[in-house]
Coordinates of C-alpha atoms (C1' of nucleotides) in Angstrom, one line a residue:
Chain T
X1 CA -3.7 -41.1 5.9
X2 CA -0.5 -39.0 4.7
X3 CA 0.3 -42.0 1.6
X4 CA -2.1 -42.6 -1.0
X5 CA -2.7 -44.2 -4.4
X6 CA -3.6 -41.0 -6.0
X7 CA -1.9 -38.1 -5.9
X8 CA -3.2 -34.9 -4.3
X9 CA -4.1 -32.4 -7.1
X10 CA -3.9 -29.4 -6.3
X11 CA -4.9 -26.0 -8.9
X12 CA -3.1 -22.9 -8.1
X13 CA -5.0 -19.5 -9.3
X14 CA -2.2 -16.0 -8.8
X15 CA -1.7 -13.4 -11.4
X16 CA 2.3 -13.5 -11.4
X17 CA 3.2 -15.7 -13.7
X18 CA 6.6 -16.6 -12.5
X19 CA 5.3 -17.5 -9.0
X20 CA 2.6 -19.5 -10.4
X21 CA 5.2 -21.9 -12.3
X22 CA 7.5 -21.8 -9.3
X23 CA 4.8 -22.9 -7.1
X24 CA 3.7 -25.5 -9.2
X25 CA 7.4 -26.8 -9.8
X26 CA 7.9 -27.2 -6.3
X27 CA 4.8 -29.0 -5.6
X28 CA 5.4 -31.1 -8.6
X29 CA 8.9 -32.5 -6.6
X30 CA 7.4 -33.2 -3.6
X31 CA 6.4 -36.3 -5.2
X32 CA 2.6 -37.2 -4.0
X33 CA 1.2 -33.8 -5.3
X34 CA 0.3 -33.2 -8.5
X35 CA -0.9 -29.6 -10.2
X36 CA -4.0 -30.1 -12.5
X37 CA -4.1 -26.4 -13.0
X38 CA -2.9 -22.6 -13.1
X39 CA -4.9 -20.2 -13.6
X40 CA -4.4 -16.6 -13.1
X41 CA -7.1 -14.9 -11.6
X42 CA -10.9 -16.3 -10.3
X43 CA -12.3 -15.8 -13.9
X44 CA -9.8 -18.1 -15.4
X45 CA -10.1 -20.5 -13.1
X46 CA -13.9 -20.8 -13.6
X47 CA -12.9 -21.2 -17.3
X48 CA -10.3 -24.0 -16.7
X49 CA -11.8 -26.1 -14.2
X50 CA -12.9 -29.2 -14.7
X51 CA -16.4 -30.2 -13.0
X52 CA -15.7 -34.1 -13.9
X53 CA -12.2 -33.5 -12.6
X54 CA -12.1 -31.6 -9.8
X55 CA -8.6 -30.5 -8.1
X56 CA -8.4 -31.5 -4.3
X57 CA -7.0 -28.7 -3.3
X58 CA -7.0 -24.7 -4.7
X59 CA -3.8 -22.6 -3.8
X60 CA -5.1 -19.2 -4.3
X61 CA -3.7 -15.6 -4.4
X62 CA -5.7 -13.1 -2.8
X63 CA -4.9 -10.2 -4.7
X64 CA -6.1 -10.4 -8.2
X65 CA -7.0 -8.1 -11.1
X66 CA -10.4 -9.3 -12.6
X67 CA -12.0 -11.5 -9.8
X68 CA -10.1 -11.7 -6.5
X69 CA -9.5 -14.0 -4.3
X70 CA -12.7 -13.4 -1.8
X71 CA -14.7 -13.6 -5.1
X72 CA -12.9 -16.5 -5.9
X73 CA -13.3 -18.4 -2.4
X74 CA -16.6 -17.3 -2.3
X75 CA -17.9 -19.0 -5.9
X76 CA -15.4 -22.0 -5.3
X77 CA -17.3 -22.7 -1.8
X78 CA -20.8 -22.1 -3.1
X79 CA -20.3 -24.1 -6.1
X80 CA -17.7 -27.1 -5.0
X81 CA -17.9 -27.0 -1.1
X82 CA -15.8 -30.3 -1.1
X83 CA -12.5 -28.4 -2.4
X84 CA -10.2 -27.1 -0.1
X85 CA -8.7 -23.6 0.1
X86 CA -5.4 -21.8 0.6
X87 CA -5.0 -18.9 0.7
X88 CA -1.1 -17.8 -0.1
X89 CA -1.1 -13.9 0.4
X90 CA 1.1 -11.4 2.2
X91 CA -1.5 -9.7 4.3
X92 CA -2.0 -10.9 7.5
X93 CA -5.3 -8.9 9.2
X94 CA -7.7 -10.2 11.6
X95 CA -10.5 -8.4 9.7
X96 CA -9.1 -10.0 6.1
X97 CA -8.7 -13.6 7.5
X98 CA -12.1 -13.5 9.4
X99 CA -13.7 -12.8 5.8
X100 CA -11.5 -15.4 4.2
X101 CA -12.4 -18.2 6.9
X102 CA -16.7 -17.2 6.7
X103 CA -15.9 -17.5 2.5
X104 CA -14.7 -21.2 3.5
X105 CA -11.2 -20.7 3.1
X106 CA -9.1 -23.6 5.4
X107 CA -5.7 -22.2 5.9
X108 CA -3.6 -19.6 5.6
X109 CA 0.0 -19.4 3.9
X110 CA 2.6 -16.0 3.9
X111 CA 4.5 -15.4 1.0
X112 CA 8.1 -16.3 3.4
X113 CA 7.7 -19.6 4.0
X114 CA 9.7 -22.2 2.8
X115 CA 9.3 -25.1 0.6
X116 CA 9.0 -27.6 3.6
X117 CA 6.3 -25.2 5.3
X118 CA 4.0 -25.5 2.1
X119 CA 3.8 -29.1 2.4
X120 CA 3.5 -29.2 5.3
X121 CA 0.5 -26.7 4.6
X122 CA -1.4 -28.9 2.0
X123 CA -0.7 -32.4 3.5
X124 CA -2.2 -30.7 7.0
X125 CA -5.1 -28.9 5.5
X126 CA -6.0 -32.2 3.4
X127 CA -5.7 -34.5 6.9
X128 CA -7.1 -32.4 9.2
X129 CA -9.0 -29.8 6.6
X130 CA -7.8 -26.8 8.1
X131 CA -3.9 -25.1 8.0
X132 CA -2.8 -22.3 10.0
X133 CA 0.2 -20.9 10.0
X134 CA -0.2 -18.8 13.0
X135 CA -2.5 -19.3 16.3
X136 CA -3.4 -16.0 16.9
X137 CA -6.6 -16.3 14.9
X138 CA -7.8 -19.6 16.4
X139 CA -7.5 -17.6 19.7
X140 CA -9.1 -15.3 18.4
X141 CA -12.1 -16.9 17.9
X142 CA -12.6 -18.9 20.6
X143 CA -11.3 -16.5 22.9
X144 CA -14.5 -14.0 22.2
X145 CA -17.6 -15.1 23.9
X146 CA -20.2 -13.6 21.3
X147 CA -19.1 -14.4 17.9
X148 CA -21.6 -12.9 16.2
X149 CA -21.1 -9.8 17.6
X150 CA -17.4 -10.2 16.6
X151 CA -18.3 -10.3 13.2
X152 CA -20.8 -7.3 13.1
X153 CA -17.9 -5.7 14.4
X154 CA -14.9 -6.5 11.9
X155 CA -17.3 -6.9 9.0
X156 CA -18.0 -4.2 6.9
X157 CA -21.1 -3.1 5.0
X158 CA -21.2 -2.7 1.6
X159 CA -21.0 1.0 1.8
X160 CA -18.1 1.2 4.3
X161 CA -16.3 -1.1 2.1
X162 CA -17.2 1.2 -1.3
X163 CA -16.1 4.1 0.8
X164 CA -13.2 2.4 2.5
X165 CA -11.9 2.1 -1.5
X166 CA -12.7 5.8 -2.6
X167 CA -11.3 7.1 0.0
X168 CA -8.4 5.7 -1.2
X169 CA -7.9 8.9 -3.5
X170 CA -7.4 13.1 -4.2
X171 CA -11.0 13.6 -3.8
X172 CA -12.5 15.1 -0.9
X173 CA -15.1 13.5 0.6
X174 CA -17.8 16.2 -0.5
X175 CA -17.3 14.2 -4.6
X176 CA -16.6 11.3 -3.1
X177 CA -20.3 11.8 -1.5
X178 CA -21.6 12.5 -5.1
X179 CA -19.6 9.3 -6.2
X180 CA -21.7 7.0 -3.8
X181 CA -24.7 9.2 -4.3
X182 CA -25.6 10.0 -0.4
X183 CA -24.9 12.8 0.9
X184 CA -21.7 14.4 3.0
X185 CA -23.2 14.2 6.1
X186 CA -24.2 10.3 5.7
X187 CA -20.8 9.7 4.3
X188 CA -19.7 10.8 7.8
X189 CA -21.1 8.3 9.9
X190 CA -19.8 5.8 7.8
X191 CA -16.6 7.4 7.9
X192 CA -16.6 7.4 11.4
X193 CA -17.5 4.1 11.8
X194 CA -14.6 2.9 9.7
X195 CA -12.7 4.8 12.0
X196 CA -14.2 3.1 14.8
X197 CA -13.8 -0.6 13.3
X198 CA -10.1 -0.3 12.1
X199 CA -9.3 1.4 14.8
X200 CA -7.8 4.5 12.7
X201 CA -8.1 7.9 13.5
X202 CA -7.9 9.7 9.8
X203 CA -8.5 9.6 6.5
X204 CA -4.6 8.8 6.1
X205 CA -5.6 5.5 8.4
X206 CA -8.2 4.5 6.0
X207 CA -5.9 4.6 3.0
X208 CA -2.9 2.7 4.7
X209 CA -5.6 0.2 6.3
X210 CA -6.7 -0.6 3.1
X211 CA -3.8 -0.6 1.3
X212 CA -2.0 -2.7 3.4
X213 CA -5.0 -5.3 3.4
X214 CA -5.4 -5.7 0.1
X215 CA -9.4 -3.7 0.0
X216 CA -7.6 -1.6 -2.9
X217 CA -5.4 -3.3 -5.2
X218 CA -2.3 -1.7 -5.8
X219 CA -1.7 0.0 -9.3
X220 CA 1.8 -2.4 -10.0
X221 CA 0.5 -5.6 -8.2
Chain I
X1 CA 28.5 -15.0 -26.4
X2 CA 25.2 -17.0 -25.1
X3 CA 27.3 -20.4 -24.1
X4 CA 30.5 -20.3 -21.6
X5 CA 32.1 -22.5 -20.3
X6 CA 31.7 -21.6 -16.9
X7 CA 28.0 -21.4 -15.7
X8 CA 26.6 -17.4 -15.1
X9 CA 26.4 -17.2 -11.2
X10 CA 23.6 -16.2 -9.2
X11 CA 23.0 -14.7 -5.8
X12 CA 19.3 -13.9 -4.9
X13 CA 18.1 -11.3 -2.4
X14 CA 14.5 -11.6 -1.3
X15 CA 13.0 -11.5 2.2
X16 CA 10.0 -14.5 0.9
X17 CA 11.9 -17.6 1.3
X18 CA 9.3 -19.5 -0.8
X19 CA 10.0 -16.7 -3.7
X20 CA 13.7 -17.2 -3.2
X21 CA 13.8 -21.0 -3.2
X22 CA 11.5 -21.5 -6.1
X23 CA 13.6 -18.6 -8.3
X24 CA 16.4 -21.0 -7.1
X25 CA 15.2 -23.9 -8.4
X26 CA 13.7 -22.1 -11.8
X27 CA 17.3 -20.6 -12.3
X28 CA 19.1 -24.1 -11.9
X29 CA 16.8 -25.9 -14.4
X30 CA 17.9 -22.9 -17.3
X31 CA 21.3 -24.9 -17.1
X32 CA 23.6 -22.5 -18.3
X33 CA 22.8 -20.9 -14.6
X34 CA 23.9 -22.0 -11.5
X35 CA 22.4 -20.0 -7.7
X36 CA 25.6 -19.4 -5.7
X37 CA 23.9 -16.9 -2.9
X38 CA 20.4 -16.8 -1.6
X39 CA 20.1 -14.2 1.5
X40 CA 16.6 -12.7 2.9
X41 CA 17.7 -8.9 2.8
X42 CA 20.9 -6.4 2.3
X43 CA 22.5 -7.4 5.6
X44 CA 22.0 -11.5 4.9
X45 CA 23.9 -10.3 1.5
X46 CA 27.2 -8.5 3.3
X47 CA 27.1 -11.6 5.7
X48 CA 27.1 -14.2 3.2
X49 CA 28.7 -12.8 -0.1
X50 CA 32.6 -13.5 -0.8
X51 CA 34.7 -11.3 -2.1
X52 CA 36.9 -14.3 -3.8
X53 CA 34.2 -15.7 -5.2
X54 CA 31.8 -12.8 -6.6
X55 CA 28.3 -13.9 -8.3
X56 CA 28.2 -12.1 -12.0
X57 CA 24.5 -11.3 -11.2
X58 CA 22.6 -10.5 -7.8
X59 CA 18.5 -10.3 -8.5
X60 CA 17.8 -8.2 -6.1
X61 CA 13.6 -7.2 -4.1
X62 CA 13.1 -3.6 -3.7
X63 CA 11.0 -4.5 -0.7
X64 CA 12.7 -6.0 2.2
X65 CA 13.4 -5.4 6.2
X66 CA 16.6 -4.7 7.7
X67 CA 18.5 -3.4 4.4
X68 CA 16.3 -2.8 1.7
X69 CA 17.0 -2.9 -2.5
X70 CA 17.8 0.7 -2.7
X71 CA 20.4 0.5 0.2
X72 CA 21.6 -3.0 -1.0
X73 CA 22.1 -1.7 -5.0
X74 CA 23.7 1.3 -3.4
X75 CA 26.7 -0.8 -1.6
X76 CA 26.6 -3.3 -4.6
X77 CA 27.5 -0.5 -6.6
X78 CA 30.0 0.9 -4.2
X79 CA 31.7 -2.2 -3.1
X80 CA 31.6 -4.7 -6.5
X81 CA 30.7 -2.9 -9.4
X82 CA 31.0 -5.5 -11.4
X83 CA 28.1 -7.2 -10.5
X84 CA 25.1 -6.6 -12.8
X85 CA 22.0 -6.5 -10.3
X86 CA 18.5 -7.0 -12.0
X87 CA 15.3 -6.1 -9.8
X88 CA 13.1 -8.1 -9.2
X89 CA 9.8 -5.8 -7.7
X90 CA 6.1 -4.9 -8.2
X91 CA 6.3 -1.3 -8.0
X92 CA 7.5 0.3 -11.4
X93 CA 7.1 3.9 -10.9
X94 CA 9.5 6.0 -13.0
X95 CA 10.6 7.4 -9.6
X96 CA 11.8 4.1 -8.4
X97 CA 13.1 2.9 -11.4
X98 CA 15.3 6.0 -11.5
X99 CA 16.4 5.9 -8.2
X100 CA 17.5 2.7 -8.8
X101 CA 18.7 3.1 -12.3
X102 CA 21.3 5.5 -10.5
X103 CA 22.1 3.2 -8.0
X104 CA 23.5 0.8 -11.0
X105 CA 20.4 -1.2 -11.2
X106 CA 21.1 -2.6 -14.6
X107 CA 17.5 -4.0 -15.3
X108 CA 13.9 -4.4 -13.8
X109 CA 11.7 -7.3 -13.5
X110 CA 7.5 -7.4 -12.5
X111 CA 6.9 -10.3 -10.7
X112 CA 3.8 -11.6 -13.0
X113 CA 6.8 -12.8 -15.7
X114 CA 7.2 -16.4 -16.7
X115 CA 10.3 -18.5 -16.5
X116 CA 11.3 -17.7 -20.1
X117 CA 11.5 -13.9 -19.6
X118 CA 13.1 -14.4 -16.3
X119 CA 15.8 -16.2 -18.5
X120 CA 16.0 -13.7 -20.8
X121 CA 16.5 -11.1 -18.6
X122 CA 19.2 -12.4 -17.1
X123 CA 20.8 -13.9 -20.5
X124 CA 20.0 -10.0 -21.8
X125 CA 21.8 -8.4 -18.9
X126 CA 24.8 -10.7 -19.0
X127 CA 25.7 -9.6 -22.7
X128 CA 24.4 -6.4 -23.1
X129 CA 24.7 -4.8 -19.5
X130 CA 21.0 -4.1 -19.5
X131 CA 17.9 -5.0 -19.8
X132 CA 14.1 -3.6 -19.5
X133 CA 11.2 -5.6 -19.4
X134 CA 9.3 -1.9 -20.5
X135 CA 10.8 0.5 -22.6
X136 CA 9.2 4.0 -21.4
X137 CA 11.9 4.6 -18.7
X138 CA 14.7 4.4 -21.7
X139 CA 12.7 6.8 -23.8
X140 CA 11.9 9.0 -20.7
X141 CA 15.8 9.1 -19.7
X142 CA 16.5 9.7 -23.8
X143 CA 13.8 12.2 -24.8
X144 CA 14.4 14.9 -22.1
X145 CA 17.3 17.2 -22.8
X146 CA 18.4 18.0 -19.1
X147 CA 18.7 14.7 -17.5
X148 CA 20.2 16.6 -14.1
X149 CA 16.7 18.9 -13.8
X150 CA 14.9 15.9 -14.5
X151 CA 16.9 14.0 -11.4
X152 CA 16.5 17.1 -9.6
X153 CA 12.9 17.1 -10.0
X154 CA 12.1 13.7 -9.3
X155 CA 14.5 13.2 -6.6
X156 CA 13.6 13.7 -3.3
X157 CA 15.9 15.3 -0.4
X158 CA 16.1 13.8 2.6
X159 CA 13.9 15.8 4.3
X160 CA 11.2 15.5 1.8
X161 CA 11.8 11.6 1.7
X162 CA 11.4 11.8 5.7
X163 CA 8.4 13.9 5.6
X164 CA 6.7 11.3 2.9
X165 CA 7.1 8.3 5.3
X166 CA 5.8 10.1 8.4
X167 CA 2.7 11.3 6.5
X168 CA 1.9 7.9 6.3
X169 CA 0.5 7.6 9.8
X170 CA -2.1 9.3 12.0
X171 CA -0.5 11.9 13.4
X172 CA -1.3 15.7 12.4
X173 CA 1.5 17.4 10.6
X174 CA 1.6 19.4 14.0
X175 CA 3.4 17.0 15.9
X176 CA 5.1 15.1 12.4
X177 CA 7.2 18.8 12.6
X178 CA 7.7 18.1 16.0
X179 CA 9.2 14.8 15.2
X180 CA 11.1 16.5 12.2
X181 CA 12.9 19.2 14.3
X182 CA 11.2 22.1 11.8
X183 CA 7.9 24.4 12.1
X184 CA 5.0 23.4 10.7
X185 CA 5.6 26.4 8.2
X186 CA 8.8 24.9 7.6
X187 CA 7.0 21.3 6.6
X188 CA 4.6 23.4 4.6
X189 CA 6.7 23.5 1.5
X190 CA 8.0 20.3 2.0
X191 CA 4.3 19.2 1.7
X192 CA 4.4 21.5 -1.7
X193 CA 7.5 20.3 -3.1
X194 CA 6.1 16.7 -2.6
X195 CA 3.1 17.4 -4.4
X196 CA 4.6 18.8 -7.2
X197 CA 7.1 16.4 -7.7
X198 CA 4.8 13.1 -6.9
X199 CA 1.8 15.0 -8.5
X200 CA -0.7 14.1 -5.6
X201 CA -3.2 16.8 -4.2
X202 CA -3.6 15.6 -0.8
X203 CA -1.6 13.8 2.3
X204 CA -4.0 10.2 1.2
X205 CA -1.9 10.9 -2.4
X206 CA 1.2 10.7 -0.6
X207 CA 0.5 8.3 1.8
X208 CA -1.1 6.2 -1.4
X209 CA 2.5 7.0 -3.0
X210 CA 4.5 6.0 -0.3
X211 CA 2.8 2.4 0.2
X212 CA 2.6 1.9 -4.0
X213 CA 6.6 2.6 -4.2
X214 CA 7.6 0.8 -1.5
X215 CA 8.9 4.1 0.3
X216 CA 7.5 3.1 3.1
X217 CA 7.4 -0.8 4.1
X218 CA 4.2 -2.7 4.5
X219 CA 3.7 -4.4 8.2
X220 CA 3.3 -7.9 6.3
X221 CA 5.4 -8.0 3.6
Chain D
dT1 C1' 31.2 41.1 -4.4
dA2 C1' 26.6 40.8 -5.8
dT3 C1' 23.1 37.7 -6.9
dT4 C1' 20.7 33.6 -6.8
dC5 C1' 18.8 29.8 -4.4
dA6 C1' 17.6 26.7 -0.9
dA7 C1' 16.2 26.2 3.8
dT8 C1' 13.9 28.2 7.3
dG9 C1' 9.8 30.4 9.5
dG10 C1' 5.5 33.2 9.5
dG11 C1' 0.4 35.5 8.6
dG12 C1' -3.8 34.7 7.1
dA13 C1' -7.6 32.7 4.7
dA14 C1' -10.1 29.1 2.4
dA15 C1' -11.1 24.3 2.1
dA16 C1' -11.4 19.9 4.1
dA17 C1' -11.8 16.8 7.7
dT18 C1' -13.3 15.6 12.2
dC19 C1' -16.4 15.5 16.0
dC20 C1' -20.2 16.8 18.7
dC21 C1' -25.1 17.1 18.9
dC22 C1' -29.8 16.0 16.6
dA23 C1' -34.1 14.1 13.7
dT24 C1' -36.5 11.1 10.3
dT25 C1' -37.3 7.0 7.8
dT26 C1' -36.7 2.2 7.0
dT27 C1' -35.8 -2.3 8.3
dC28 C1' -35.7 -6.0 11.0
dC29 C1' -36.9 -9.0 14.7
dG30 C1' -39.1 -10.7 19.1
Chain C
dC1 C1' -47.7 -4.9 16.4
dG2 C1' -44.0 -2.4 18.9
dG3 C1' -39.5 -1.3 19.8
dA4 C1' -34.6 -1.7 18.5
dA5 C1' -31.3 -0.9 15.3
dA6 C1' -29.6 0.8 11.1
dA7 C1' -29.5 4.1 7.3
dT8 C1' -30.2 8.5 6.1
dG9 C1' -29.5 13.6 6.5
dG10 C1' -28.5 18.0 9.1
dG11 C1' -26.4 22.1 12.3
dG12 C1' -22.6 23.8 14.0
dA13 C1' -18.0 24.0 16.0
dT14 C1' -13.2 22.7 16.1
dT15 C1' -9.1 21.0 14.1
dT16 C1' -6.4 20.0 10.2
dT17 C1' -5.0 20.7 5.7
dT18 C1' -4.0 23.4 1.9
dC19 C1' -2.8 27.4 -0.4
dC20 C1' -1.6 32.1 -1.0
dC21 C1' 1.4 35.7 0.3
dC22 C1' 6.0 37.3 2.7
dA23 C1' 10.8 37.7 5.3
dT24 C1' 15.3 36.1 6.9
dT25 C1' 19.4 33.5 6.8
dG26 C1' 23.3 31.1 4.9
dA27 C1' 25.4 28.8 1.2
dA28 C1' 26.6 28.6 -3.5
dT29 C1' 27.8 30.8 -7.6
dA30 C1' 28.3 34.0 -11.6

DNA sequence: TATTCAATGGGGAAAAATCCCCATTTTCCG
DNA sequence: CGGAAAATGGGGATTTTTCCCCATTGAATA
């Protein structure tokens, strides 16, 4: 049912400003969307929302200072499982949308797309509940036989992730130990399982992985 | 002189259509601005741009494919100096900012501003040939006495610059000096040289560097 | 011309990272 | 309960990185 009474509202959370109010100025045209809010990170959107009003739809950045957007989807799902999620980021990993689809995320948006594309986007996701912009991750999962065992693969533990982030640094691994208070030689098998998962074969791989999949945030960003 | 007759005209180069078409739209609702350009990198730019018809202000990514900002400002310079160009980035490391400060950036833009500072910076660069959203690079270009050691200290040769980007992978500097046509003794003071000037302690700090400054591109952006 | 300086390459050693093995404890699940 | 799997820690060797020295060459310069 693409025409309806009401409007779709829609809340759009991202830290840069200027996108934010370009986002929502384009929605605003397309004529049967409206934006009910902007926040600028998770912990201003739990501030703004509205339980009596509730947005049909949340536009969301994934890389946010404060409370992210996997924080974000996370607390949106567990708390109002009946608003939709999309996620507009630059990064485009298996391992980053797997997490963002199990956090209940519908859809996926890059940065380049045009205007036409992101209505496209939110009138699909709110007909059909789900948007992607690209197939390969629908092949991906129901290409693989054993999903589960899919998942204990590209997941990472809580202590791969902490180490994924430190390693992001000067420090050798020997403080870096200290840091996560285990020792070197434990550090290495998580190490080496990193290694293993993201397919990376040094320390210089862990950095750029994480880098370029938004685990660290940048400094400027 | 804030009011012309003739609208300030616009050309915007930025490889995110979304980015590009919303700045558009932003731009064109100030008024007293009118978008005459928009192109998705350096080479969309030489395509498009006409020489009889010259926007007065090109806002300009740092981070694009095929030409990026610090080629594109360079050939602005060259070719039309007398178009102001305002970046428009998320990076704002003094080492960018003077590379492109000497490539005839005339002003630099985060990407979390609202509408009203894009305005003014565009409005402050029209009538005073400048404008910084930050004022630390104007005291760090005022304070020291010996602007060319400082350039010379920050600025990277080529080889340094080619070293920094091929750290940023998973090859052993072994086979990076292959690549380079040196020794590996040879690429040993290159290594130095870049961890003076970028004051990192390992290859992760450069590789971190690197992917924070845009040196080298992200897959997905 | 003499000197300085950058680029080139090297020896050698210490530190760090990587990769094999292994054992113990805990946790989880059939 | 019993076994599988994960988390923890280690020994030891190899490779890579990092940091000291140093020498030679050629270009730039006082």
């Amino acid at each position: 049912m693409p025409r309806q009474q009401t409007k779709t509202s829609i809340a759009i959370v991202d830290d840069h400003v200027l996108i934010t109010q370009m986002l929502a100025t384009t929605i605003t045209n397309f004529g049967d969307c409206q934006v009910v809010l902007q926040a600028t990170n998770g912990k201003d959107l739990q501030r703004q929302i509205n339980p009596s009003q509730l947005p049909d739809l949340v536009i969301l950045d994934v890389n946010m200072p404060v409370m992210d957007g996997y924080e974000t989807a996370k607390w949106l799902t567990a708390t109002y499982p009946s608003i939709r999620i999309l996620v507009l980021t630059m990064y485009d990993s298996e391992l980053a949308m797997l997490r963002l689809l199990l956090l209940g995320v519908r859809g996926f948006l890059k940065k380049d797309i045009d205007p036409a594309t992101l209505k496209d986007a939110i009138v699909t996701t709110m007909e059909t509940g789900f948007y992607y912009s690209e197939r390969q991750l629908v092949n991906l999962l129901q290409s693989k036989g054993n999903n589960i065992q899919l998942v204990n693969n590209v997941f990472l533990s809580t202590k791969e992730l902490q180490l994924l982030t430190l390693a992001c640094s000067d420090r050798p691994y020997k403080v870096i130990a200290q840091e996560m208070g285990i020792s070197f030689k434990t550090l290495d098998h998580y190490r080496q399982a990193l290694f293993d998962k993201l397919n990376v074969k040094s320390r210089v791989g862990l950095a750029i992985y994480a880098l370029e999949n938004g685990v660290v945030r940048k400094k400027t960003e």
